[in-house]
PDB file of C-alpha atoms in Angstrom:
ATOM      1  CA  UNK S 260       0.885  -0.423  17.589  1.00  0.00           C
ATOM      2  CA  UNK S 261       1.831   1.411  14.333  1.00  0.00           C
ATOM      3  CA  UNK S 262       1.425   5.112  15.149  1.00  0.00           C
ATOM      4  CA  UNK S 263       0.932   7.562  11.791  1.00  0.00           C
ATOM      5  CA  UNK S 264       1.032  11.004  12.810  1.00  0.00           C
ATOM      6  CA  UNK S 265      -0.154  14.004  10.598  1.00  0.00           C
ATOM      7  CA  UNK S 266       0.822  17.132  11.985  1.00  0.00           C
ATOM      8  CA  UNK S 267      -2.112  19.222  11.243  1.00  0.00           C
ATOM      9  CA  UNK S 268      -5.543  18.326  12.485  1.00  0.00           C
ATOM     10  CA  UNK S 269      -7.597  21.400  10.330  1.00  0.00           C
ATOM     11  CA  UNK S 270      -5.323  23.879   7.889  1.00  0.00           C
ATOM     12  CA  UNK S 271      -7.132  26.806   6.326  1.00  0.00           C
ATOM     13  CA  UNK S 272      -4.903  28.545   3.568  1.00  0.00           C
ATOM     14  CA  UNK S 273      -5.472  30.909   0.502  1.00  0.00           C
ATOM     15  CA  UNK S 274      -5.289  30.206  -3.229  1.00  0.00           C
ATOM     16  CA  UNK S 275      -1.952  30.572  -4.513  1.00  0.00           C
ATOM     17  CA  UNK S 276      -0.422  29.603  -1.031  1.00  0.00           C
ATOM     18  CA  UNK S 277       2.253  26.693  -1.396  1.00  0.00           C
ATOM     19  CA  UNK S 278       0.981  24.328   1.338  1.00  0.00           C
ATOM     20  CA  UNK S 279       2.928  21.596   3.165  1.00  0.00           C
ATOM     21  CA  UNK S 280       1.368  18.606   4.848  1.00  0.00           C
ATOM     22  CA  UNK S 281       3.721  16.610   6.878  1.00  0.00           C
ATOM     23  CA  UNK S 282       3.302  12.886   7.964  1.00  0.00           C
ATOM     24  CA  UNK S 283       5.524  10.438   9.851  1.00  0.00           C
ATOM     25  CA  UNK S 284       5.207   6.721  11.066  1.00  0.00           C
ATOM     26  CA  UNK S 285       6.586   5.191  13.528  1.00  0.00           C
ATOM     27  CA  UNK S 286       6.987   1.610  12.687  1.00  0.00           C
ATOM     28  CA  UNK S 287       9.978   1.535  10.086  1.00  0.00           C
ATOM     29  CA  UNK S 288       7.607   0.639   7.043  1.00  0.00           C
ATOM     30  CA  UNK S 289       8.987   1.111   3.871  1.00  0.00           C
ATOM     31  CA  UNK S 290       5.936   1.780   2.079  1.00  0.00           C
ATOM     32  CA  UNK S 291       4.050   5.106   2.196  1.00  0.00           C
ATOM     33  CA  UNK S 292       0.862   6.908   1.019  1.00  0.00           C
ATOM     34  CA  UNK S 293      -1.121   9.815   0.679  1.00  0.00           C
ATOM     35  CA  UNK S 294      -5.217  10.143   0.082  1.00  0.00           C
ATOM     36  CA  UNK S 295      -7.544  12.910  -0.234  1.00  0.00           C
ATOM     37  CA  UNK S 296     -11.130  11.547   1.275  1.00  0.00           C
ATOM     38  CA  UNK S 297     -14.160  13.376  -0.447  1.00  0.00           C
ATOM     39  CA  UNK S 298     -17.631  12.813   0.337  1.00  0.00           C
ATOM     40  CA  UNK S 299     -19.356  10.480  -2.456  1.00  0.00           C
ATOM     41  CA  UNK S 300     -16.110   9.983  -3.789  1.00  0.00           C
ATOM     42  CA  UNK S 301     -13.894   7.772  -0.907  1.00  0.00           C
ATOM     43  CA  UNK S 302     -10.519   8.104  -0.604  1.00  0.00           C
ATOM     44  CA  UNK S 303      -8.217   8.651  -3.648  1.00  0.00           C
ATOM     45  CA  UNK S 304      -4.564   7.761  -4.316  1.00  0.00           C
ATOM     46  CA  UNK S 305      -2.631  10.793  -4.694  1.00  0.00           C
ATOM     47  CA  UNK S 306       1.022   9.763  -4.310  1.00  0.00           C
ATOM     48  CA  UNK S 307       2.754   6.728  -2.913  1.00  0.00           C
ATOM     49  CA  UNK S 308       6.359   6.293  -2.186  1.00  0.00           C
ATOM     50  CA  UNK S 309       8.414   2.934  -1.708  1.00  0.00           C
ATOM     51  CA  UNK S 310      11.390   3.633  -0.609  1.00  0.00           C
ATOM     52  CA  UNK S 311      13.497   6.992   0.708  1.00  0.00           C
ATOM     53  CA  UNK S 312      13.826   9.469  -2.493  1.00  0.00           C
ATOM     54  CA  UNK S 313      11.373   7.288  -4.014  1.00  0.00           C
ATOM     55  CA  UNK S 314       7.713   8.309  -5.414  1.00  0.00           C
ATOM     56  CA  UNK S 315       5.095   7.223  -8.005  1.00  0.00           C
ATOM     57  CA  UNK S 316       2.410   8.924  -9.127  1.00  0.00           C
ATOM     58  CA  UNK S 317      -1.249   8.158  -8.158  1.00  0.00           C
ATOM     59  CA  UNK S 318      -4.604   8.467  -9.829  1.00  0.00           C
ATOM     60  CA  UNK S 319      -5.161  12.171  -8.887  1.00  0.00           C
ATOM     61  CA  UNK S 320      -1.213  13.547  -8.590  1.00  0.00           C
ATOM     62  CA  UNK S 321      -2.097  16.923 -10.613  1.00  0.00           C
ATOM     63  CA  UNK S 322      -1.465  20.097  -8.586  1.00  0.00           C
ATOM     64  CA  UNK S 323       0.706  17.980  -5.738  1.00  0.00           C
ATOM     65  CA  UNK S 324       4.084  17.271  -5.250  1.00  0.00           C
ATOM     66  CA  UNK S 325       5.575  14.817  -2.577  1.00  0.00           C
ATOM     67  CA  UNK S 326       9.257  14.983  -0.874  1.00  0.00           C
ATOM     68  CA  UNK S 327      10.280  11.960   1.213  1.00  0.00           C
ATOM     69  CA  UNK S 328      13.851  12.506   2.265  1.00  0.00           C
ATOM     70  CA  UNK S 329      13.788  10.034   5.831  1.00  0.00           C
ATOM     71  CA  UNK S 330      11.742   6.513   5.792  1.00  0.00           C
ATOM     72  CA  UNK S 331       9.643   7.717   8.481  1.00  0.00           C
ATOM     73  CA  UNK S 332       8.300  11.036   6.980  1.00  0.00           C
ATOM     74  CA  UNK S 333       6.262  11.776   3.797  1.00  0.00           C
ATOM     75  CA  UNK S 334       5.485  14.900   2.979  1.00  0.00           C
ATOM     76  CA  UNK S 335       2.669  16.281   0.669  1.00  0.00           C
ATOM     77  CA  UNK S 336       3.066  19.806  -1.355  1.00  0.00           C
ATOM     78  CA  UNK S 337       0.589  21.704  -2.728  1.00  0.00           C
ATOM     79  CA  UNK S 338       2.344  23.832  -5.328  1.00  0.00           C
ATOM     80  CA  UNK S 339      -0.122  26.504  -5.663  1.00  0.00           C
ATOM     81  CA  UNK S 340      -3.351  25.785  -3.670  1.00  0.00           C
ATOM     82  CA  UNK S 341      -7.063  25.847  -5.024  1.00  0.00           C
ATOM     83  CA  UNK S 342      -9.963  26.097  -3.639  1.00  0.00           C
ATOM     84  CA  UNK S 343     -11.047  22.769  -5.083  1.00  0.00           C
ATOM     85  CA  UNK S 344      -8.226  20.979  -3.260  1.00  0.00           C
ATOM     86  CA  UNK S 345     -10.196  21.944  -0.287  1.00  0.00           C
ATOM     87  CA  UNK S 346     -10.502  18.098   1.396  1.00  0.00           C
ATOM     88  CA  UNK S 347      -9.677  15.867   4.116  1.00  0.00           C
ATOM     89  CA  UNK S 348      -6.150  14.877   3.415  1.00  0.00           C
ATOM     90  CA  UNK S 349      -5.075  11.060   5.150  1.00  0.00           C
ATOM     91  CA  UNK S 350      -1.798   9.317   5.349  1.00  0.00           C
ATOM     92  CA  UNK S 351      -1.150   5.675   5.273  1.00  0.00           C
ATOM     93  CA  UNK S 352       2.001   3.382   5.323  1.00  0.00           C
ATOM     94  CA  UNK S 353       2.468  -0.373   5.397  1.00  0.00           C
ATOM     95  CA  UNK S 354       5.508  -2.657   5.024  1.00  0.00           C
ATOM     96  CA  UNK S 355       6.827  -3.538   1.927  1.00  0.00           C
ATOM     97  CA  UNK S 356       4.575  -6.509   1.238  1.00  0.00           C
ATOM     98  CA  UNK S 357       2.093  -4.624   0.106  1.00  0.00           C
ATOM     99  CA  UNK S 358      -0.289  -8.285  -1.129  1.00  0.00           C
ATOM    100  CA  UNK S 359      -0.318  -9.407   2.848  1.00  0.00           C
ATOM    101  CA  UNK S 360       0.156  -6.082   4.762  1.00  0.00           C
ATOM    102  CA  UNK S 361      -2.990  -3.672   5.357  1.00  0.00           C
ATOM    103  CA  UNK S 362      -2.542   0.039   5.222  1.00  0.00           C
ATOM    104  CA  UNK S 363      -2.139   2.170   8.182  1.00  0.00           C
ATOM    105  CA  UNK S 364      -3.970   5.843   8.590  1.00  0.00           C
ATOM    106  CA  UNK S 365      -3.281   8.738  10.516  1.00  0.00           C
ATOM    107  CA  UNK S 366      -6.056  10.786  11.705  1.00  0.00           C
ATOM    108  CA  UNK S 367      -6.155  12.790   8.749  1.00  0.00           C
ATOM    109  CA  UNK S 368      -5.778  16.833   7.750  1.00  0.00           C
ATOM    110  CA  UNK S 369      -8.830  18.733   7.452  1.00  0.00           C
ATOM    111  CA  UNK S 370      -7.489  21.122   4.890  1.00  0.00           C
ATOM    112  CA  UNK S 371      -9.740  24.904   3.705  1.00  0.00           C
ATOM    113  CA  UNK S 372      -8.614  26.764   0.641  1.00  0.00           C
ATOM    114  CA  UNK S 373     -10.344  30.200   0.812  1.00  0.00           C
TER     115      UNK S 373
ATOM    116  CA  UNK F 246     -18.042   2.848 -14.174  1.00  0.00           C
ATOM    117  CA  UNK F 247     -16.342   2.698 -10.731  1.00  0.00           C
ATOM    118  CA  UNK F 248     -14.049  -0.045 -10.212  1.00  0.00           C
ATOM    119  CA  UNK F 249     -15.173  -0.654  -6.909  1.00  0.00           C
ATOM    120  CA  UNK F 250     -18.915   0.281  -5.958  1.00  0.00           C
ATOM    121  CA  UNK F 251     -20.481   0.731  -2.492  1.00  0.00           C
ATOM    122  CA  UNK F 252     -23.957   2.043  -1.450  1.00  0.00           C
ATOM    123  CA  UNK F 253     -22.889   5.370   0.669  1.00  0.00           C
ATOM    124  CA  UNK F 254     -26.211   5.211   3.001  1.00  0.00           C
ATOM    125  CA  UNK F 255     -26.441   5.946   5.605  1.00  0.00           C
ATOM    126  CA  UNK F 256     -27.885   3.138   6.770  1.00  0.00           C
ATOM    127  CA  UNK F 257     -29.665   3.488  10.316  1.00  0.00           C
ATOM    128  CA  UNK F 258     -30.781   0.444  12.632  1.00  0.00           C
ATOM    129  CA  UNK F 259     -31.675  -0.592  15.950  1.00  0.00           C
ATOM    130  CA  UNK F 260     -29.129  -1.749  18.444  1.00  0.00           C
ATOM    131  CA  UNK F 261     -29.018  -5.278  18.434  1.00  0.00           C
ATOM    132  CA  UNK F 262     -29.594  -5.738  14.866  1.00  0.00           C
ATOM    133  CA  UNK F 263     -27.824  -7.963  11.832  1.00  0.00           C
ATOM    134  CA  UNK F 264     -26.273  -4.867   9.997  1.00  0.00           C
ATOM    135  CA  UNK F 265     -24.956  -6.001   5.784  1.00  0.00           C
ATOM    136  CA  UNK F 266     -23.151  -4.218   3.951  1.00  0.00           C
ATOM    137  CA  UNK F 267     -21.845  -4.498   0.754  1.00  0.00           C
ATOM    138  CA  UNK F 268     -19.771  -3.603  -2.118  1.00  0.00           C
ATOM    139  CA  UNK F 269     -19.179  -4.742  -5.502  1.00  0.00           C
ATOM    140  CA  UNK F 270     -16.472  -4.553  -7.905  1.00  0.00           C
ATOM    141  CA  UNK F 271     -15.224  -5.248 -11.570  1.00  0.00           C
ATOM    142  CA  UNK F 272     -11.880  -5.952 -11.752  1.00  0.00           C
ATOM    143  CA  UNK F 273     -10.696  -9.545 -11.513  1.00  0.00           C
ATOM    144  CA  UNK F 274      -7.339  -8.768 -10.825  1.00  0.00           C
ATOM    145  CA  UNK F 275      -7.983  -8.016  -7.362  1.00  0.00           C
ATOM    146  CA  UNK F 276      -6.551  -9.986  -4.917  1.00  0.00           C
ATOM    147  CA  UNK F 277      -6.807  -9.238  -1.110  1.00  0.00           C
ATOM    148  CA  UNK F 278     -10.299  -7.655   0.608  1.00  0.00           C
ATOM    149  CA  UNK F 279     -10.078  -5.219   3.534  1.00  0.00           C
ATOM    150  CA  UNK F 280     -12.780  -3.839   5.309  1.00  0.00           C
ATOM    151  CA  UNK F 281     -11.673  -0.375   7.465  1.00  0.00           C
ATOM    152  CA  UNK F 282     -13.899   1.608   9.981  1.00  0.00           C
ATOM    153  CA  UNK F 283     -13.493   4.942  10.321  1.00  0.00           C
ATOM    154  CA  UNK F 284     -15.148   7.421  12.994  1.00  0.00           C
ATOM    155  CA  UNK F 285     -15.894  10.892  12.483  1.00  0.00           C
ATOM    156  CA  UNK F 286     -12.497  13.302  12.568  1.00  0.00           C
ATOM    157  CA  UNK F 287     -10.466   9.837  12.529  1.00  0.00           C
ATOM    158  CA  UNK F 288      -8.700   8.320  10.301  1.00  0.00           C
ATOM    159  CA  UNK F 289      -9.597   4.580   8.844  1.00  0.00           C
ATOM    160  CA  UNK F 290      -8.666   1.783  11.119  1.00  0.00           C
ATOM    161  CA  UNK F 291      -8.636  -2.013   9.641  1.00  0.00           C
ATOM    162  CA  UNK F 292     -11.454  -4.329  10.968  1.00  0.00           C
ATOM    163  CA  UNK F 293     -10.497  -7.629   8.671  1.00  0.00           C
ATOM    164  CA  UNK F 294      -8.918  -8.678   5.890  1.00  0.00           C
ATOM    165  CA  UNK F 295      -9.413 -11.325   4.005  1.00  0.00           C
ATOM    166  CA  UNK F 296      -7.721 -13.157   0.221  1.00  0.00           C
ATOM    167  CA  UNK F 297      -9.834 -15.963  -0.449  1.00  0.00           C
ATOM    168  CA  UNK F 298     -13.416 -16.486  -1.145  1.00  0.00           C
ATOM    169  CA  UNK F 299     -15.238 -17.619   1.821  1.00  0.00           C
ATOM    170  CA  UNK F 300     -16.160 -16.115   5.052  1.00  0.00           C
ATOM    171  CA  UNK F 301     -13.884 -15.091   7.678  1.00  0.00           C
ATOM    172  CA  UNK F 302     -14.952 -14.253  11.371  1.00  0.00           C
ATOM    173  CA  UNK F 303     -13.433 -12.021  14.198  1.00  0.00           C
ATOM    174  CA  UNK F 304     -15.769 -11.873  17.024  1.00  0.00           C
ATOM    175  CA  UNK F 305     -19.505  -9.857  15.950  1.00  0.00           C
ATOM    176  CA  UNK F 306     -17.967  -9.317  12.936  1.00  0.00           C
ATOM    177  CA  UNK F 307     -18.078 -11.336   9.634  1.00  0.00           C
ATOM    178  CA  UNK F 308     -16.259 -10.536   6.364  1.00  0.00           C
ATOM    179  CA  UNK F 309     -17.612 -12.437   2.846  1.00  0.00           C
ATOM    180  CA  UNK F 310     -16.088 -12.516  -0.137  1.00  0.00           C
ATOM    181  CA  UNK F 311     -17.460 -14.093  -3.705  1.00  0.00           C
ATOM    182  CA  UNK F 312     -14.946 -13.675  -6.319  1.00  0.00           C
ATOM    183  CA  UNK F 313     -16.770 -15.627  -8.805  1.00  0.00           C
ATOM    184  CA  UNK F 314     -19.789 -12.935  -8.276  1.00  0.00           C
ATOM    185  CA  UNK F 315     -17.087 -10.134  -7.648  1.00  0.00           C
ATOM    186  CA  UNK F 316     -19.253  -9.011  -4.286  1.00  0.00           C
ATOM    187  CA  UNK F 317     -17.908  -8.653  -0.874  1.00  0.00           C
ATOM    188  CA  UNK F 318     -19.883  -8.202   2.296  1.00  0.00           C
ATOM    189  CA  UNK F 319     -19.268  -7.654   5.886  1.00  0.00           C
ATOM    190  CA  UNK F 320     -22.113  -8.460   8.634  1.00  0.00           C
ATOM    191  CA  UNK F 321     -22.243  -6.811  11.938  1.00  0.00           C
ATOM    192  CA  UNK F 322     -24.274  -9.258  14.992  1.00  0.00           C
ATOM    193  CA  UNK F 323     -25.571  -7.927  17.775  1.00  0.00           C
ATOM    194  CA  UNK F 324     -24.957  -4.137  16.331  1.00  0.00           C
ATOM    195  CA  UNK F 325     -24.070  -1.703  19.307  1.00  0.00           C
ATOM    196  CA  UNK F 326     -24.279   2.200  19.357  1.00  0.00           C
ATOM    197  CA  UNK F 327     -20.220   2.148  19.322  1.00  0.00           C
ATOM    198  CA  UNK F 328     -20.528   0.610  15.842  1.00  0.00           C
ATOM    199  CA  UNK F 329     -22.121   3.783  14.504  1.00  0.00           C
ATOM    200  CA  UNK F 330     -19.313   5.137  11.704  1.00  0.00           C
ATOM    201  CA  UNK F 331     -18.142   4.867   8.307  1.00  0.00           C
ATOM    202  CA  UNK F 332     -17.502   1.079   6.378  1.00  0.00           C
ATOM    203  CA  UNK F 333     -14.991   1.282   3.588  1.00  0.00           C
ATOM    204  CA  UNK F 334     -14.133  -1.931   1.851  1.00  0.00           C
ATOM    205  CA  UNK F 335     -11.012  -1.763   0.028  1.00  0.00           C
ATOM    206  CA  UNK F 336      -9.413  -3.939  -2.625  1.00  0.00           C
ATOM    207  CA  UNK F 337      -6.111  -4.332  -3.643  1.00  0.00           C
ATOM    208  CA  UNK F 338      -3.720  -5.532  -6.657  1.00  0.00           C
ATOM    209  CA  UNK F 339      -0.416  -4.434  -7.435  1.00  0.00           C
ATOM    210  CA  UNK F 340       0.755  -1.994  -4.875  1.00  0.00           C
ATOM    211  CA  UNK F 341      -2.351  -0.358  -4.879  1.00  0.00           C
ATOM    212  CA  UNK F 342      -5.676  -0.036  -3.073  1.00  0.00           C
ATOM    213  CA  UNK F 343      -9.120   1.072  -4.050  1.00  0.00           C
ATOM    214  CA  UNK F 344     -11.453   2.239  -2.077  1.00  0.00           C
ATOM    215  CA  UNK F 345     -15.169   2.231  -2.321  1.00  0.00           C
ATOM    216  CA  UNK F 346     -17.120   5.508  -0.890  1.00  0.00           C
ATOM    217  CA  UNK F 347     -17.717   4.760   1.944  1.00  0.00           C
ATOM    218  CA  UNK F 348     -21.289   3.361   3.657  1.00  0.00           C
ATOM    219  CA  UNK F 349     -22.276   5.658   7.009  1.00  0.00           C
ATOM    220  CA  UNK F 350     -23.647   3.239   9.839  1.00  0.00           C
ATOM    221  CA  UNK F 351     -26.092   4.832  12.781  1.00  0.00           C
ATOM    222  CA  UNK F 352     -27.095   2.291  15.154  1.00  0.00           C
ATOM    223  CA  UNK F 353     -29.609   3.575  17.206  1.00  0.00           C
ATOM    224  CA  UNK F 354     -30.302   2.784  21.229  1.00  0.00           C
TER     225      UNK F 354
END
């Protein structure tokens, strides 16, 4: 079974605070996402990332950065945290045929911004 | 308007029922169809995937998809309690995939 691990169930931070919000799969894909999931709204494409070193911007990448040095780990950055970042942040890889090869989530990060 | 819409709910029925639900969408360049299920404080899980029109079955499940009316549906037999969570369809083109809202499921025993 692919396993996506996000290491932070619930993160509460303060405005201004660079946060980090690490994620790593187990199953070699090459392929790599992150969401934020907002009531009403579903989950939106913030980053995605191809290959190691690799990234392309999503439909919502403004105030987030993303560093993928290893295949297995993807990490999202929050340069300078708001409080309307405040969401439930989810993970996702697949292999690199993306047309025949569903997503994969991790069990999200409920992240706060006070 | 959204590319991909989905009636959020929630939608509550009696165990045993038919359960439909639905989303439609307005981009023709979409190619495959997913449906995921997602429980509270979990992440989505995939419950069937589909490319072609038609219908496509996996046990009490049943996944529909009508490109020429640009509507997908998934139908839920013999609904149990366990079946209470979130539906997100999800469509994709290119290397992307786009979600609809969400539609919250409460089967009731």
């Amino acid at each position: 079974d692919v396993k996506v691990t996000q290491s932070s169930r619930y993160l509460v931070k303060r405005t201004g605070e660079k946060v980090f919000l690490e994620c790593v799969q187990d199953m070699d894909h090459e392929n790599m996402f992150w969401y934020r999931q907002d009531p009403g709204l579903g989950l939106r494409l913030i980053y995605f990332s191809y290959d190691v070193k690799m990234k392309e911007k999503g439909d919502i990448p403004e105030g987030y950065s993303v560093s993928r040095e290893k295949k297995e780990r993807f990490s999202l950055i929050l340069e300078s945290a708001s409080t309307n970042q405040t969401s439930m942040y989810l993970c996702a890889s697949s292999p690199i045929k993306i047309g025949n090869q569903p997503q994969h989530f991790g069990d999200g990060t409920r992240l706060s911004i006070l | 308007q959204k590319e991909v819409e989905q009636d959020p709910g929630p939608l509550s029925v009696p165990e045993g029922a038919i359960v439909s639900l639905n989303c439609t969408y307005s981009n023709s360049a979409f190619q495959y169809f997913m449906w995921y299920r997602q429980y509270s404080r979990k992440g989505p899980e995939l419950l069937m995937y589909t490319y072609s029109s038609g219908n496509k079955e996996d046990g009490r499940f049943t996944a529909q998809v009508d490109k020429s009316s640009k509507y997908i549906s998934l139908f839920i037999r013999d609904s149990q309690p366990s079946d209470s969570a979130t539906y997100l369809c999800a469509m994709e083109y290119g290397n992307k995939l786009v979600f609809g809202a969400g539609t919250i499921l409460r089967v009731k025993s």
